[in-house]
Short mmCIF file of C-alpha atoms in Angstrom, two decimals:
data_model
loop_
_atom_site.label_atom_id
_atom_site.label_comp_id
_atom_site.label_asym_id
_atom_site.label_seq_id
_atom_site.Cartn_x
_atom_site.Cartn_y
_atom_site.Cartn_z
CA UNK A 297 1.95 -17.44 171.45
CA UNK A 298 3.10 -14.45 169.44
CA UNK A 299 2.10 -14.72 165.79
CA UNK A 300 3.44 -13.34 162.55
CA UNK A 301 1.65 -11.87 159.54
CA UNK A 302 3.07 -12.07 156.04
CA UNK A 303 1.67 -11.33 152.59
CA UNK A 304 0.50 -14.46 150.81
CA UNK A 305 2.59 -13.80 147.72
CA UNK A 306 5.05 -11.41 146.13
CA UNK A 307 6.65 -11.03 142.74
CA UNK A 308 10.11 -9.89 141.87
CA UNK A 309 12.25 -9.48 138.79
CA UNK A 310 15.44 -11.45 138.49
CA UNK A 311 18.58 -9.64 139.69
CA UNK A 312 16.58 -7.04 141.59
CA UNK A 313 16.46 -6.75 145.39
CA UNK A 314 13.49 -8.25 147.22
CA UNK A 315 12.11 -7.06 150.54
CA UNK A 316 9.87 -9.58 152.27
CA UNK A 317 7.93 -8.03 155.17
CA UNK A 318 6.76 -9.65 158.39
CA UNK A 319 4.62 -8.13 161.14
CA UNK A 320 4.87 -9.46 164.68
CA UNK A 321 3.22 -6.80 166.82
CA UNK A 322 2.83 -9.09 169.87
CA UNK A 323 6.50 -10.11 169.98
CA UNK A 324 7.97 -10.42 173.45
CA UNK A 325 11.36 -9.17 174.53
CA UNK A 326 12.99 -12.59 174.39
CA UNK A 327 11.57 -13.77 171.05
CA UNK A 328 14.07 -14.36 168.27
CA UNK A 329 12.93 -13.73 164.70
CA UNK A 330 13.70 -16.62 162.37
CA UNK A 331 13.33 -16.89 158.61
CA UNK A 332 13.15 -20.14 156.69
CA UNK A 333 12.40 -20.84 153.06
CA UNK A 334 11.00 -23.87 151.28
CA UNK A 335 11.96 -24.58 147.71
CA UNK A 336 9.58 -26.70 145.62
CA UNK A 337 9.58 -30.39 146.60
CA UNK A 338 12.04 -29.85 149.46
CA UNK A 339 11.93 -29.41 153.22
CA UNK A 340 12.29 -25.90 154.65
CA UNK A 341 15.80 -24.54 155.04
CA UNK A 342 17.11 -22.02 157.54
CA UNK A 343 17.88 -18.58 156.15
CA UNK A 344 18.68 -16.21 159.01
CA UNK A 345 17.66 -15.17 162.51
CA UNK A 346 18.11 -12.23 164.85
CA UNK A 347 16.99 -10.64 168.10
CA UNK A 348 17.39 -6.87 167.96
CA UNK A 349 20.20 -5.89 165.60
CA UNK A 350 20.20 -6.25 161.85
CA UNK A 351 21.92 -9.41 160.64
CA UNK A 352 23.70 -10.35 157.43
CA UNK A 353 24.81 -13.70 156.08
CA UNK A 354 25.65 -15.16 152.68
CA UNK A 355 22.01 -15.81 151.89
CA UNK A 356 20.23 -12.65 153.01
CA UNK A 357 19.96 -9.71 155.36
CA UNK A 358 17.48 -9.28 158.18
CA UNK A 359 16.35 -5.78 159.09
CA UNK A 360 14.54 -5.53 162.42
CA UNK A 361 12.46 -2.47 163.28
CA UNK A 362 13.52 -0.52 166.34
CA UNK A 363 10.33 -1.47 168.21
CA UNK A 364 10.75 -5.09 166.97
CA UNK A 365 7.14 -5.23 165.83
CA UNK A 366 8.15 -5.91 162.27
CA UNK A 367 11.09 -7.21 160.28
CA UNK A 368 12.14 -7.48 156.66
CA UNK A 369 14.08 -10.20 154.92
CA UNK A 370 16.20 -8.75 152.14
CA UNK A 371 17.47 -10.75 149.19
CA UNK A 372 19.99 -8.46 147.55
CA UNK A 373 19.75 -9.87 144.02
CA UNK A 374 16.93 -12.31 143.40
CA UNK A 375 17.63 -15.29 141.19
CA UNK A 376 15.21 -17.83 139.76
CA UNK A 377 16.47 -20.25 142.41
CA UNK A 378 15.15 -17.94 145.12
CA UNK A 379 11.56 -18.71 144.12
CA UNK A 380 10.20 -20.34 147.27
CA UNK A 381 7.84 -19.93 150.21
CA UNK A 382 9.45 -17.75 152.89
CA UNK A 383 8.40 -18.22 156.51
CA UNK A 384 8.86 -15.69 159.29
CA UNK A 385 8.72 -17.35 162.71
CA UNK A 386 9.10 -16.23 166.31
CA UNK A 387 11.18 -18.36 168.64
CA UNK A 388 10.74 -17.88 172.36
CA UNK A 389 13.65 -20.22 173.09
CA UNK A 390 11.27 -23.06 173.68
CA UNK A 391 11.53 -26.19 171.63
CA UNK A 392 8.67 -25.52 169.27
CA UNK A 393 8.76 -23.35 166.16
CA UNK A 394 5.32 -22.63 164.71
CA UNK A 395 5.24 -22.09 160.96
CA UNK A 396 2.52 -19.91 159.47
CA UNK A 397 1.46 -19.72 155.83
CA UNK A 398 4.52 -17.82 154.63
CA UNK A 399 4.99 -15.68 151.52
CA UNK A 400 5.26 -17.31 148.12
CA UNK A 401 7.95 -15.44 146.20
CA UNK A 402 7.80 -15.62 142.43
CA UNK A 403 10.83 -14.45 140.47
CA UNK A 404 10.37 -13.39 136.87
CA UNK A 405 13.23 -13.67 134.38
CA UNK B 106 26.74 -29.81 156.75
CA UNK B 107 24.12 -31.35 158.99
CA UNK B 108 22.15 -33.99 157.21
CA UNK B 109 18.72 -35.17 158.11
CA UNK B 110 17.76 -38.28 156.21
CA UNK B 111 14.22 -39.58 155.93
CA UNK B 112 14.05 -43.23 154.99
CA UNK B 113 11.33 -43.07 152.36
CA UNK B 114 10.54 -40.28 149.93
CA UNK B 115 7.22 -41.76 148.83
CA UNK B 116 5.01 -44.36 150.50
CA UNK B 117 1.61 -45.78 149.64
CA UNK B 118 -0.21 -47.64 152.39
CA UNK B 119 -3.70 -49.02 152.96
CA UNK B 120 -6.16 -47.90 155.62
CA UNK B 121 -5.48 -49.71 158.87
CA UNK B 122 -1.84 -50.53 158.15
CA UNK B 123 0.87 -49.70 160.63
CA UNK B 124 3.32 -47.19 159.18
CA UNK B 125 6.84 -46.34 160.31
CA UNK B 126 8.56 -43.19 159.13
CA UNK B 127 12.24 -43.12 160.03
CA UNK B 128 14.48 -40.11 160.43
CA UNK B 129 18.22 -40.04 161.10
CA UNK B 130 20.46 -37.04 161.74
CA UNK B 131 24.25 -37.10 161.76
CA UNK B 132 25.26 -34.06 163.83
CA UNK B 133 24.57 -35.13 167.39
CA UNK B 134 21.60 -32.77 167.75
CA UNK B 135 19.62 -33.03 170.96
CA UNK B 136 16.25 -32.00 169.52
CA UNK B 137 14.26 -33.76 166.82
CA UNK B 138 10.84 -32.94 165.39
CA UNK B 139 8.10 -34.36 163.21
CA UNK B 140 5.85 -32.02 161.24
CA UNK B 141 3.19 -32.64 158.66
CA UNK B 142 2.51 -30.25 155.82
CA UNK B 143 -0.81 -29.92 154.04
CA UNK B 144 -1.96 -27.40 151.42
CA UNK B 145 -3.50 -24.35 153.06
CA UNK B 146 -2.55 -25.51 156.57
CA UNK B 147 1.20 -24.99 156.49
CA UNK B 148 3.50 -27.02 158.73
CA UNK B 149 2.02 -28.41 161.91
CA UNK B 150 4.08 -29.95 164.68
CA UNK B 151 3.14 -33.52 165.60
CA UNK B 152 5.75 -34.50 168.19
CA UNK B 153 9.20 -33.47 169.24
CA UNK B 154 11.96 -34.93 171.39
CA UNK B 155 14.68 -33.12 173.27
CA UNK B 156 16.58 -36.20 174.43
CA UNK B 157 16.75 -39.95 174.05
CA UNK B 158 13.57 -41.63 175.27
CA UNK B 159 11.93 -38.22 175.82
CA UNK B 160 8.98 -36.99 173.79
CA UNK B 161 6.58 -34.08 173.88
CA UNK B 162 3.29 -33.62 172.07
CA UNK B 163 3.06 -30.92 169.49
CA UNK B 164 -0.09 -29.35 168.10
CA UNK B 165 -1.60 -32.42 166.43
CA UNK B 166 -0.39 -35.66 168.13
CA UNK B 167 -3.64 -37.60 167.77
CA UNK B 168 -3.23 -40.76 165.72
CA UNK B 169 0.55 -40.73 165.98
CA UNK B 170 3.25 -41.97 168.30
CA UNK B 171 7.02 -41.57 168.26
CA UNK B 172 10.10 -43.43 169.37
CA UNK B 173 13.57 -42.15 170.19
CA UNK B 174 15.76 -45.02 171.35
CA UNK B 175 18.99 -43.50 170.02
CA UNK B 176 20.01 -39.87 169.80
CA UNK B 177 20.36 -39.86 166.03
CA UNK B 178 17.07 -41.58 165.19
CA UNK B 179 13.49 -40.37 165.63
CA UNK B 180 10.65 -42.52 164.33
CA UNK B 181 7.06 -41.52 163.65
CA UNK B 182 4.51 -44.32 163.94
CA UNK B 183 0.98 -44.43 162.60
CA UNK B 184 -0.57 -47.35 164.48
CA UNK B 185 -3.53 -47.64 162.10
CA UNK B 186 -3.23 -45.39 159.08
CA UNK B 187 -6.28 -43.47 157.93
CA UNK B 188 -6.95 -41.53 154.75
CA UNK B 189 -6.81 -38.20 156.61
CA UNK B 190 -3.17 -38.94 157.40
CA UNK B 191 -2.26 -38.63 153.74
CA UNK B 192 0.27 -35.84 153.86
CA UNK B 193 3.87 -34.73 153.51
CA UNK B 194 5.82 -35.58 156.66
CA UNK B 195 8.91 -33.57 157.52
CA UNK B 196 11.54 -34.44 160.08
CA UNK B 197 13.90 -31.85 161.53
CA UNK B 198 16.66 -31.62 164.10
CA UNK B 199 18.29 -28.78 166.01
CA UNK B 200 20.86 -28.01 168.62
CA UNK B 201 20.25 -25.64 171.51
CA UNK B 202 20.23 -22.61 169.20
CA UNK B 203 16.95 -23.86 167.78
CA UNK B 204 18.02 -23.55 164.15
CA UNK B 205 16.18 -26.38 162.44
CA UNK B 206 17.60 -28.58 159.72
CA UNK B 207 14.91 -30.42 157.79
CA UNK B 208 14.92 -33.60 155.80
CA UNK B 209 13.58 -33.77 152.26
CA UNK B 210 10.22 -35.08 153.39
CA UNK B 211 8.20 -38.28 153.08
CA UNK B 212 5.02 -38.12 151.05
CA UNK B 213 2.56 -40.64 152.45
CA UNK B 214 -0.60 -41.66 150.63
CA UNK B 215 -3.13 -43.75 152.52
CA UNK B 216 -5.67 -45.50 150.30
#
């Protein structure tokens, strides 16, 4: 199974943009890139997903490299409520999503 | 919004007890999942189901079983709880697009 690599932790200042990187060098042509986040004491929640083109929604933007071997989740203006663990996951359209360790984002006021 | 409801937020059980963790979703999703989450190990898939009465093993099914008698309900069963099953258990559901909606979690402590 294709795996993802993310930094263990990142820090950001409130109201600044945050770029969370993810490497997936063994991605296959049919793998979707999913991002989830987990706020303290809650289950993970879906953020965004994409295949080849960049994607935007109300929560975030997803920038996918042209060779698809990496992607970046962009939070345009971080708030204290964005402090969470962010997971980058590959989905090969099977039924199983495998979560790695994720990136713990800390947001400073 | 899709809701996934887990019956108990916190449980404390004794070694050897039978434990039922219940999960209900209200959006007619075909797929349902049980994960456990432990510090340093992330989320690991225990079992999933893609239809009523169907089940598939995930990465760590040993010591667990599941039941899906109705589409909206997916139960995780620990036949004889052990201390190494102390964990946070997370239920999720999805439609064909494979976007998961998780419940709030059930924190199980086995003494």
